C-alpha cells in the first residue's frame, strides 16, 4: 500500500548547498525530498536538480539496464528514462535508513510517450514493482542497486514477443 | 510445530532463514515464519507451505543454490528490514518445465521483510530483474 510522504519542508537550494548527508535523519529527509521531486517535477527541472545530488564522483549504479559508472552516466540514464516515459510516479510502499544505507520499496508507474530502446512510443501505461538499495560513504552516494519486475513492465508495453 | 524459543531481531531471523534455505532445510521454515506468513513474489502470494513446495521445485532445477547476504538494513523499532542478496545457482535439473541448461546463473535480489513481535517473518517481498532472469534461463 502506498504511503503518503510528508511534504518537503526545505527548498531545493538547501539540499543543493549541502555537499554531504551527515546522519540518518538527514538521509531520510533528503530521500523524501527527492521522491517528492521525482513525482512532481517536469523533466527540465529534474535535470537541473539531479546535478545537485550528493554523489561521490565514482558513483556506480546497478540499474535495470547496464551499470552506470560516474555521475554523468547515471544522469544520462535517468534522462533517457524521463525522455521515454511521462506521468512517472513513485508509489512508495516503505523506506528505511540505517547507518550508511538506504532502501526504498515502491511501485513505479508511467506512460511510454517517447522512443524507448530504439522503438517508437507505444502510449501504453505500466506499473512496475521495484526496490532500491543505496550505500553512502563520507555522506555521499557511492553505490546503488535498482531492481524490478522488468518482465511485467516489458509485457505491459507490448515489448515481449 | 516447533516455535522460535526466544524473540529474534529481524537480522537474526533473516540470517537463520538464509541458513535454512542454503542447507535445504525446508521442514524448519516454521522456526522463522509466523503462522500467517505471506511471501510476495511478483504477482504471486504464497503461504509458508506453498513457499516450501516452491523451494523444493527450485532445488530440483538448481541443486545447492545459494543466497549470499550482502547487506542487511534493520529497524528493530519498526520490525522491518531490507536485505540485499546475491543469488547463485547452476541449472542442472528441470525447472518448472525448462530443461537443464547447465549454466551458472546469478541475480541481485532485494527483499523487504516485516516481522511480528516475536521476531518472525509475517510478510516478505522479493524483487529482482525478471527479464534478466528470463534471459539467463534462455527463455527469450
mmCIF file of N, CA and C in Angstrom, chain B residues 8-120:
data_model
loop_
_atom_site.group_PDB
_atom_site.id
_atom_site.type_symbol
_atom_site.label_atom_id
_atom_site.label_comp_id
_atom_site.label_asym_id
_atom_site.label_seq_id
_atom_site.Cartn_x
_atom_site.Cartn_y
_atom_site.Cartn_z
ATOM 1 N N UNK B 8 13.627 -13.038 18.251
ATOM 2 C CA UNK B 8 14.797 -12.771 17.410
ATOM 3 C C UNK B 8 14.746 -11.323 16.944
ATOM 4 N N UNK B 9 15.897 -10.793 16.600
ATOM 5 C CA UNK B 9 15.905 -9.499 15.909
ATOM 6 C C UNK B 9 15.619 -9.803 14.437
ATOM 7 N N UNK B 10 15.167 -8.792 13.667
ATOM 8 C CA UNK B 10 14.963 -9.026 12.237
ATOM 9 C C UNK B 10 16.211 -9.616 11.572
ATOM 10 N N UNK B 11 17.359 -9.103 11.927
ATOM 11 C CA UNK B 11 18.603 -9.578 11.307
ATOM 12 C C UNK B 11 18.852 -11.044 11.639
ATOM 13 N N UNK B 12 18.643 -11.414 12.904
ATOM 14 C CA UNK B 12 18.845 -12.820 13.306
ATOM 15 C C UNK B 12 17.901 -13.742 12.545
ATOM 16 N N UNK B 13 16.664 -13.264 12.361
ATOM 17 C CA UNK B 13 15.668 -14.084 11.655
ATOM 18 C C UNK B 13 16.079 -14.269 10.190
ATOM 19 N N UNK B 14 16.544 -13.184 9.566
ATOM 20 C CA UNK B 14 16.978 -13.260 8.159
ATOM 21 C C UNK B 14 18.166 -14.211 8.022
ATOM 22 N N UNK B 15 19.100 -14.105 8.941
ATOM 23 C CA UNK B 15 20.300 -14.949 8.878
ATOM 24 C C UNK B 15 19.930 -16.425 9.085
ATOM 25 N N UNK B 16 19.008 -16.689 10.027
ATOM 26 C CA UNK B 16 18.593 -18.074 10.276
ATOM 27 C C UNK B 16 17.856 -18.639 9.053
ATOM 28 N N UNK B 17 16.936 -17.853 8.485
ATOM 29 C CA UNK B 17 16.205 -18.345 7.312
ATOM 30 C C UNK B 17 17.164 -18.606 6.147
ATOM 31 N N UNK B 18 18.127 -17.707 6.010
ATOM 32 C CA UNK B 18 19.116 -17.869 4.929
ATOM 33 C C UNK B 18 19.877 -19.186 5.081
ATOM 34 N N UNK B 19 20.212 -19.518 6.330
ATOM 35 C CA UNK B 19 20.912 -20.782 6.609
ATOM 36 C C UNK B 19 20.004 -21.968 6.259
ATOM 37 N N UNK B 20 18.742 -21.880 6.650
ATOM 38 C CA UNK B 20 17.797 -22.972 6.367
ATOM 39 C C UNK B 20 17.659 -23.192 4.860
ATOM 40 N N UNK B 21 17.492 -22.084 4.113
ATOM 41 C CA UNK B 21 17.359 -22.201 2.649
ATOM 42 C C UNK B 21 18.630 -22.804 2.040
ATOM 43 N N UNK B 22 19.774 -22.236 2.415
ATOM 44 C CA UNK B 22 21.029 -22.678 1.790
ATOM 45 C C UNK B 22 21.348 -24.140 2.098
ATOM 46 N N UNK B 23 20.869 -24.613 3.261
ATOM 47 C CA UNK B 23 21.104 -26.014 3.621
ATOM 48 C C UNK B 23 19.960 -26.915 3.144
ATOM 49 N N UNK B 24 18.959 -26.343 2.497
ATOM 50 C CA UNK B 24 17.825 -27.119 2.005
ATOM 51 C C UNK B 24 16.940 -27.641 3.127
ATOM 52 N N UNK B 25 16.942 -26.925 4.250
ATOM 53 C CA UNK B 25 16.227 -27.381 5.446
ATOM 54 C C UNK B 25 14.791 -26.830 5.465
ATOM 55 N N UNK B 26 14.019 -27.271 4.486
ATOM 56 C CA UNK B 26 12.682 -26.726 4.267
ATOM 57 C C UNK B 26 11.735 -26.988 5.432
ATOM 58 N N UNK B 27 11.908 -28.129 6.083
ATOM 59 C CA UNK B 27 10.990 -28.507 7.178
ATOM 60 C C UNK B 27 11.060 -27.528 8.344
ATOM 61 N N UNK B 28 12.157 -26.787 8.453
ATOM 62 C CA UNK B 28 12.322 -25.894 9.601
ATOM 63 C C UNK B 28 11.928 -24.441 9.309
ATOM 64 N N UNK B 29 11.280 -24.179 8.156
ATOM 65 C CA UNK B 29 10.889 -22.796 7.856
ATOM 66 C C UNK B 29 9.977 -22.209 8.940
ATOM 67 N N UNK B 30 9.241 -23.078 9.655
ATOM 68 C CA UNK B 30 8.355 -22.557 10.706
ATOM 69 C C UNK B 30 9.129 -21.997 11.903
ATOM 70 N N UNK B 31 10.439 -22.247 11.958
ATOM 71 C CA UNK B 31 11.248 -21.640 13.033
ATOM 72 C C UNK B 31 11.366 -20.127 12.843
ATOM 73 N N UNK B 32 11.302 -19.704 11.597
ATOM 74 C CA UNK B 32 11.482 -18.270 11.323
ATOM 75 C C UNK B 32 10.186 -17.585 10.920
ATOM 76 N N UNK B 33 9.155 -18.373 10.554
ATOM 77 C CA UNK B 33 7.949 -17.778 9.986
ATOM 78 C C UNK B 33 6.764 -17.815 10.937
ATOM 79 N N UNK B 34 6.052 -16.709 11.050
ATOM 80 C CA UNK B 34 4.791 -16.689 11.793
ATOM 81 C C UNK B 34 3.774 -17.522 11.013
ATOM 82 N N UNK B 35 2.762 -18.072 11.702
ATOM 83 C CA UNK B 35 1.785 -18.937 11.001
ATOM 84 C C UNK B 35 1.081 -18.235 9.840
ATOM 85 N N UNK B 36 0.922 -16.920 9.936
ATOM 86 C CA UNK B 36 0.208 -16.187 8.877
ATOM 87 C C UNK B 36 1.167 -15.572 7.844
ATOM 88 N N UNK B 37 2.399 -16.066 7.807
ATOM 89 C CA UNK B 37 3.419 -15.523 6.895
ATOM 90 C C UNK B 37 2.964 -15.552 5.426
ATOM 91 N N UNK B 38 3.224 -14.451 4.711
ATOM 92 C CA UNK B 38 2.914 -14.381 3.276
ATOM 93 C C UNK B 38 4.158 -13.939 2.512
ATOM 94 N N UNK B 39 4.506 -14.716 1.489
ATOM 95 C CA UNK B 39 5.595 -14.347 0.572
ATOM 96 C C UNK B 39 4.996 -13.681 -0.657
ATOM 97 N N UNK B 40 5.525 -12.544 -1.036
ATOM 98 C CA UNK B 40 5.078 -11.865 -2.258
ATOM 99 C C UNK B 40 6.195 -11.977 -3.294
ATOM 100 N N UNK B 41 5.956 -12.802 -4.293
ATOM 101 C CA UNK B 41 6.942 -12.950 -5.372
ATOM 102 C C UNK B 41 6.261 -12.568 -6.674
ATOM 103 N N UNK B 42 6.631 -11.429 -7.242
ATOM 104 C CA UNK B 42 5.928 -10.949 -8.421
ATOM 105 C C UNK B 42 4.462 -10.740 -8.064
ATOM 106 N N UNK B 43 3.571 -11.354 -8.822
ATOM 107 C CA UNK B 43 2.142 -11.228 -8.526
ATOM 108 C C UNK B 43 1.637 -12.389 -7.684
ATOM 109 N N UNK B 44 2.553 -13.274 -7.297
ATOM 110 C CA UNK B 44 2.158 -14.452 -6.527
ATOM 111 C C UNK B 44 2.268 -14.207 -5.032
ATOM 112 N N UNK B 45 1.279 -14.646 -4.278
ATOM 113 C CA UNK B 45 1.359 -14.607 -2.817
ATOM 114 C C UNK B 45 1.348 -16.045 -2.318
ATOM 115 N N UNK B 46 2.306 -16.391 -1.466
ATOM 116 C CA UNK B 46 2.434 -17.779 -1.022
ATOM 117 C C UNK B 46 2.479 -17.889 0.497
ATOM 118 N N UNK B 47 1.834 -18.960 1.015
ATOM 119 C CA UNK B 47 1.976 -19.291 2.427
ATOM 120 C C UNK B 47 3.338 -19.977 2.609
ATOM 121 N N UNK B 48 3.694 -20.236 3.868
ATOM 122 C CA UNK B 48 4.957 -20.938 4.127
ATOM 123 C C UNK B 48 4.956 -22.308 3.454
ATOM 124 N N UNK B 49 3.819 -23.024 3.520
ATOM 125 C CA UNK B 49 3.719 -24.355 2.904
ATOM 126 C C UNK B 49 3.911 -24.244 1.381
ATOM 127 N N UNK B 50 3.241 -23.278 0.781
ATOM 128 C CA UNK B 50 3.367 -23.099 -0.672
ATOM 129 C C UNK B 50 4.797 -22.706 -1.050
ATOM 130 N N UNK B 51 5.392 -21.879 -0.205
ATOM 131 C CA UNK B 51 6.769 -21.459 -0.477
ATOM 132 C C UNK B 51 7.734 -22.642 -0.321
ATOM 133 N N UNK B 52 7.483 -23.501 0.666
ATOM 134 C CA UNK B 52 8.335 -24.688 0.863
ATOM 135 C C UNK B 52 8.225 -25.611 -0.357
ATOM 136 N N UNK B 53 6.998 -25.771 -0.876
ATOM 137 C CA UNK B 53 6.813 -26.600 -2.076
ATOM 138 C C UNK B 53 7.559 -25.981 -3.262
ATOM 139 N N UNK B 54 7.444 -24.646 -3.376
ATOM 140 C CA UNK B 54 8.143 -23.928 -4.441
ATOM 141 C C UNK B 54 9.662 -24.124 -4.307
ATOM 142 N N UNK B 55 10.163 -24.040 -3.087
ATOM 143 C CA UNK B 55 11.611 -24.151 -2.904
ATOM 144 C C UNK B 55 12.108 -25.569 -3.210
ATOM 145 N N UNK B 56 11.239 -26.585 -2.984
ATOM 146 C CA UNK B 56 11.605 -27.958 -3.357
ATOM 147 C C UNK B 56 11.784 -28.066 -4.868
ATOM 148 N N UNK B 57 10.827 -27.488 -5.615
ATOM 149 C CA UNK B 57 10.917 -27.490 -7.078
ATOM 150 C C UNK B 57 12.152 -26.712 -7.529
ATOM 151 N N UNK B 58 12.387 -25.603 -6.835
ATOM 152 C CA UNK B 58 13.536 -24.764 -7.153
ATOM 153 C C UNK B 58 14.836 -25.556 -7.011
ATOM 154 N N UNK B 59 14.918 -26.324 -5.923
ATOM 155 C CA UNK B 59 16.134 -27.089 -5.651
ATOM 156 C C UNK B 59 16.343 -28.216 -6.662
ATOM 157 N N UNK B 60 15.246 -28.674 -7.308
ATOM 158 C CA UNK B 60 15.412 -29.699 -8.341
ATOM 159 C C UNK B 60 16.119 -29.104 -9.558
ATOM 160 N N UNK B 61 15.753 -27.873 -9.894
ATOM 161 C CA UNK B 61 16.379 -27.206 -11.045
ATOM 162 C C UNK B 61 17.765 -26.685 -10.734
ATOM 163 N N UNK B 62 17.936 -26.212 -9.491
ATOM 164 C CA UNK B 62 19.204 -25.598 -9.069
ATOM 165 C C UNK B 62 19.680 -26.236 -7.767
ATOM 166 N N UNK B 63 20.134 -27.484 -7.822
ATOM 167 C CA UNK B 63 20.565 -28.144 -6.573
ATOM 168 C C UNK B 63 21.700 -27.352 -5.908
ATOM 169 N N UNK B 64 21.574 -27.161 -4.610
ATOM 170 C CA UNK B 64 22.639 -26.478 -3.875
ATOM 171 C C UNK B 64 22.725 -24.985 -4.133
ATOM 172 N N UNK B 65 21.681 -24.406 -4.749
ATOM 173 C CA UNK B 65 21.721 -22.948 -4.994
ATOM 174 C C UNK B 65 21.839 -22.193 -3.675
ATOM 175 N N UNK B 66 22.476 -21.028 -3.734
ATOM 176 C CA UNK B 66 22.782 -20.301 -2.500
ATOM 177 C C UNK B 66 22.396 -18.820 -2.602
ATOM 178 N N UNK B 67 21.842 -18.313 -1.521
ATOM 179 C CA UNK B 67 21.640 -16.870 -1.361
ATOM 180 C C UNK B 67 22.769 -16.353 -0.468
ATOM 181 N N UNK B 68 23.532 -15.415 -0.976
ATOM 182 C CA UNK B 68 24.573 -14.789 -0.152
ATOM 183 C C UNK B 68 24.066 -13.430 0.326
ATOM 184 N N UNK B 69 24.043 -13.247 1.640
ATOM 185 C CA UNK B 69 23.608 -11.949 2.178
ATOM 186 C C UNK B 69 24.742 -10.938 1.988
ATOM 187 N N UNK B 70 24.451 -9.868 1.254
ATOM 188 C CA UNK B 70 25.468 -8.837 1.016
ATOM 189 C C UNK B 70 25.313 -7.689 2.021
ATOM 190 N N UNK B 71 24.065 -7.307 2.291
ATOM 191 C CA UNK B 71 23.792 -6.222 3.244
ATOM 192 C C UNK B 71 22.427 -6.431 3.874
ATOM 193 N N UNK B 72 22.314 -6.025 5.132
ATOM 194 C CA UNK B 72 21.004 -6.002 5.791
ATOM 195 C C UNK B 72 20.824 -4.626 6.436
ATOM 196 N N UNK B 73 19.689 -4.000 6.173
ATOM 197 C CA UNK B 73 19.332 -2.767 6.898
ATOM 198 C C UNK B 73 18.182 -3.151 7.811
ATOM 199 N N UNK B 74 18.353 -2.994 9.104
ATOM 200 C CA UNK B 74 17.279 -3.408 10.011
ATOM 201 C C UNK B 74 16.801 -2.239 10.852
ATOM 202 N N UNK B 75 15.505 -2.207 11.091
ATOM 203 C CA UNK B 75 14.924 -1.223 12.000
ATOM 204 C C UNK B 75 14.171 -2.015 13.064
ATOM 205 N N UNK B 76 14.805 -2.174 14.226
ATOM 206 C CA UNK B 76 14.229 -3.020 15.280
ATOM 207 C C UNK B 76 12.956 -2.408 15.848
ATOM 208 N N UNK B 77 12.859 -1.090 15.841
ATOM 209 C CA UNK B 77 11.669 -0.442 16.409
ATOM 210 C C UNK B 77 10.444 -0.680 15.532
ATOM 211 N N UNK B 78 10.642 -0.648 14.220
ATOM 212 C CA UNK B 78 9.507 -0.848 13.301
ATOM 213 C C UNK B 78 9.351 -2.315 12.880
ATOM 214 N N UNK B 79 10.269 -3.186 13.366
ATOM 215 C CA UNK B 79 10.232 -4.613 12.997
ATOM 216 C C UNK B 79 10.260 -4.827 11.487
ATOM 217 N N UNK B 80 11.134 -4.127 10.810
ATOM 218 C CA UNK B 80 11.271 -4.294 9.358
ATOM 219 C C UNK B 80 12.749 -4.386 9.000
ATOM 220 N N UNK B 81 13.018 -4.945 7.852
ATOM 221 C CA UNK B 81 14.367 -4.850 7.326
ATOM 222 C C UNK B 81 14.370 -4.992 5.812
ATOM 223 N N UNK B 82 15.451 -4.507 5.211
ATOM 224 C CA UNK B 82 15.686 -4.662 3.778
ATOM 225 C C UNK B 82 16.983 -5.448 3.638
ATOM 226 N N UNK B 83 16.989 -6.383 2.698
ATOM 227 C CA UNK B 83 18.159 -7.251 2.531
ATOM 228 C C UNK B 83 18.601 -7.224 1.068
ATOM 229 N N UNK B 84 19.905 -7.191 0.871
ATOM 230 C CA UNK B 84 20.442 -7.315 -0.487
ATOM 231 C C UNK B 84 21.189 -8.642 -0.569
ATOM 232 N N UNK B 85 20.743 -9.465 -1.522
ATOM 233 C CA UNK B 85 21.366 -10.782 -1.700
ATOM 234 C C UNK B 85 22.029 -10.873 -3.069
ATOM 235 N N UNK B 86 23.016 -11.750 -3.140
ATOM 236 C CA UNK B 86 23.454 -12.251 -4.438
ATOM 237 C C UNK B 86 23.074 -13.728 -4.458
ATOM 238 N N UNK B 87 22.216 -14.087 -5.406
ATOM 239 C CA UNK B 87 21.808 -15.489 -5.541
ATOM 240 C C UNK B 87 22.644 -16.135 -6.643
ATOM 241 N N UNK B 88 23.139 -17.341 -6.365
ATOM 242 C CA UNK B 88 23.892 -18.078 -7.386
ATOM 243 C C UNK B 88 23.404 -19.521 -7.436
ATOM 244 N N UNK B 89 23.365 -20.060 -8.629
ATOM 245 C CA UNK B 89 22.956 -21.448 -8.779
ATOM 246 C C UNK B 89 23.345 -21.965 -10.149
ATOM 247 N N UNK B 90 23.391 -23.281 -10.272
ATOM 248 C CA UNK B 90 23.683 -23.901 -11.562
ATOM 249 C C UNK B 90 22.459 -24.708 -11.986
ATOM 250 N N UNK B 91 22.013 -24.441 -13.201
ATOM 251 C CA UNK B 91 20.766 -25.016 -13.688
ATOM 252 C C UNK B 91 21.030 -26.417 -14.248
ATOM 253 N N UNK B 92 21.037 -27.396 -13.353
ATOM 254 C CA UNK B 92 21.392 -28.762 -13.769
ATOM 255 C C UNK B 92 20.192 -29.702 -13.791
ATOM 256 N N UNK B 93 19.011 -29.197 -13.423
ATOM 257 C CA UNK B 93 17.826 -30.054 -13.442
ATOM 258 C C UNK B 93 16.663 -29.335 -14.098
ATOM 259 N N UNK B 94 15.626 -30.054 -14.402
ATOM 260 C CA UNK B 94 14.440 -29.435 -14.993
ATOM 261 C C UNK B 94 13.830 -28.450 -13.990
ATOM 262 N N UNK B 95 13.493 -27.272 -14.488
ATOM 263 C CA UNK B 95 12.968 -26.225 -13.604
ATOM 264 C C UNK B 95 11.617 -25.754 -14.136
ATOM 265 N N UNK B 96 10.538 -26.191 -13.506
ATOM 266 C CA UNK B 96 9.187 -25.846 -13.945
ATOM 267 C C UNK B 96 9.051 -26.013 -15.459
ATOM 268 N N UNK B 97 9.525 -27.140 -15.940
ATOM 269 C CA UNK B 97 9.365 -27.468 -17.358
ATOM 270 C C UNK B 97 10.490 -26.998 -18.260
ATOM 271 N N UNK B 98 11.414 -26.193 -17.717
ATOM 272 C CA UNK B 98 12.541 -25.744 -18.536
ATOM 273 C C UNK B 98 13.694 -26.733 -18.341
ATOM 274 N N UNK B 99 14.101 -27.419 -19.406
ATOM 275 C CA UNK B 99 15.160 -28.413 -19.224
ATOM 276 C C UNK B 99 16.489 -27.783 -18.805
ATOM 277 N N UNK B 100 17.329 -28.572 -18.169
ATOM 278 C CA UNK B 100 18.615 -28.065 -17.644
ATOM 279 C C UNK B 100 19.442 -27.439 -18.763
ATOM 280 N N UNK B 101 20.025 -26.283 -18.456
ATOM 281 C CA UNK B 101 20.925 -25.619 -19.407
ATOM 282 C C UNK B 101 22.378 -25.817 -18.983
ATOM 283 N N UNK B 102 22.573 -26.298 -17.751
ATOM 284 C CA UNK B 102 23.916 -26.446 -17.156
ATOM 285 C C UNK B 102 24.669 -25.133 -17.079
ATOM 286 N N UNK B 103 23.908 -24.029 -17.048
ATOM 287 C CA UNK B 103 24.537 -22.709 -16.937
ATOM 288 C C UNK B 103 24.594 -22.248 -15.484
ATOM 289 N N UNK B 104 25.686 -21.552 -15.161
ATOM 290 C CA UNK B 104 25.790 -20.886 -13.855
ATOM 291 C C UNK B 104 24.985 -19.598 -13.962
ATOM 292 N N UNK B 105 24.166 -19.334 -13.002
ATOM 293 C CA UNK B 105 23.349 -18.119 -13.044
ATOM 294 C C UNK B 105 23.511 -17.332 -11.753
ATOM 295 N N UNK B 106 23.282 -16.027 -11.845
ATOM 296 C CA UNK B 106 23.309 -15.211 -10.629
ATOM 297 C C UNK B 106 22.359 -14.041 -10.782
ATOM 298 N N UNK B 107 21.859 -13.585 -9.676
ATOM 299 C CA UNK B 107 20.917 -12.463 -9.653
ATOM 300 C C UNK B 107 21.154 -11.612 -8.417
ATOM 301 N N UNK B 108 20.872 -10.308 -8.567
ATOM 302 C CA UNK B 108 20.771 -9.445 -7.383
ATOM 303 C C UNK B 108 19.321 -9.531 -6.928
ATOM 304 N N UNK B 109 19.121 -9.870 -5.681
ATOM 305 C CA UNK B 109 17.756 -9.921 -5.150
ATOM 306 C C UNK B 109 17.646 -8.967 -3.968
ATOM 307 N N UNK B 110 16.685 -8.067 -4.048
ATOM 308 C CA UNK B 110 16.412 -7.171 -2.921
ATOM 309 C C UNK B 110 15.117 -7.644 -2.267
ATOM 310 N N UNK B 111 15.114 -7.598 -0.940
ATOM 311 C CA UNK B 111 13.978 -8.161 -0.199
ATOM 312 C C UNK B 111 13.536 -7.177 0.874
ATOM 313 N N UNK B 112 12.230 -7.104 1.050
ATOM 314 C CA UNK B 112 11.671 -6.266 2.114
ATOM 315 C C UNK B 112 10.917 -7.181 3.063
ATOM 316 N N UNK B 113 11.236 -7.121 4.353
ATOM 317 C CA UNK B 113 10.631 -8.045 5.313
ATOM 318 C C UNK B 113 9.949 -7.298 6.457
ATOM 319 N N UNK B 114 8.839 -7.859 6.891
ATOM 320 C CA UNK B 114 8.124 -7.351 8.064
ATOM 321 C C UNK B 114 8.027 -8.491 9.078
ATOM 322 N N UNK B 115 8.233 -8.172 10.352
ATOM 323 C CA UNK B 115 8.295 -9.191 11.406
ATOM 324 C C UNK B 115 7.225 -8.951 12.464
ATOM 325 N N UNK B 116 6.866 -10.025 13.189
ATOM 326 C CA UNK B 116 5.927 -9.852 14.302
ATOM 327 C C UNK B 116 6.703 -9.574 15.598
ATOM 328 N N UNK B 117 5.984 -9.497 16.699
ATOM 329 C CA UNK B 117 6.608 -9.130 17.975
ATOM 330 C C UNK B 117 7.624 -10.173 18.454
ATOM 331 N N UNK B 118 7.468 -11.408 17.982
ATOM 332 C CA UNK B 118 8.420 -12.463 18.357
ATOM 333 C C UNK B 118 9.623 -12.500 17.422
ATOM 334 N N UNK B 119 9.623 -11.603 16.472
ATOM 335 C CA UNK B 119 10.750 -11.547 15.546
ATOM 336 C C UNK B 119 10.649 -12.535 14.401
ATOM 337 N N UNK B 120 9.433 -13.003 14.110
ATOM 338 C CA UNK B 120 9.248 -13.943 12.995
ATOM 339 C C UNK B 120 8.716 -13.198 11.772
#
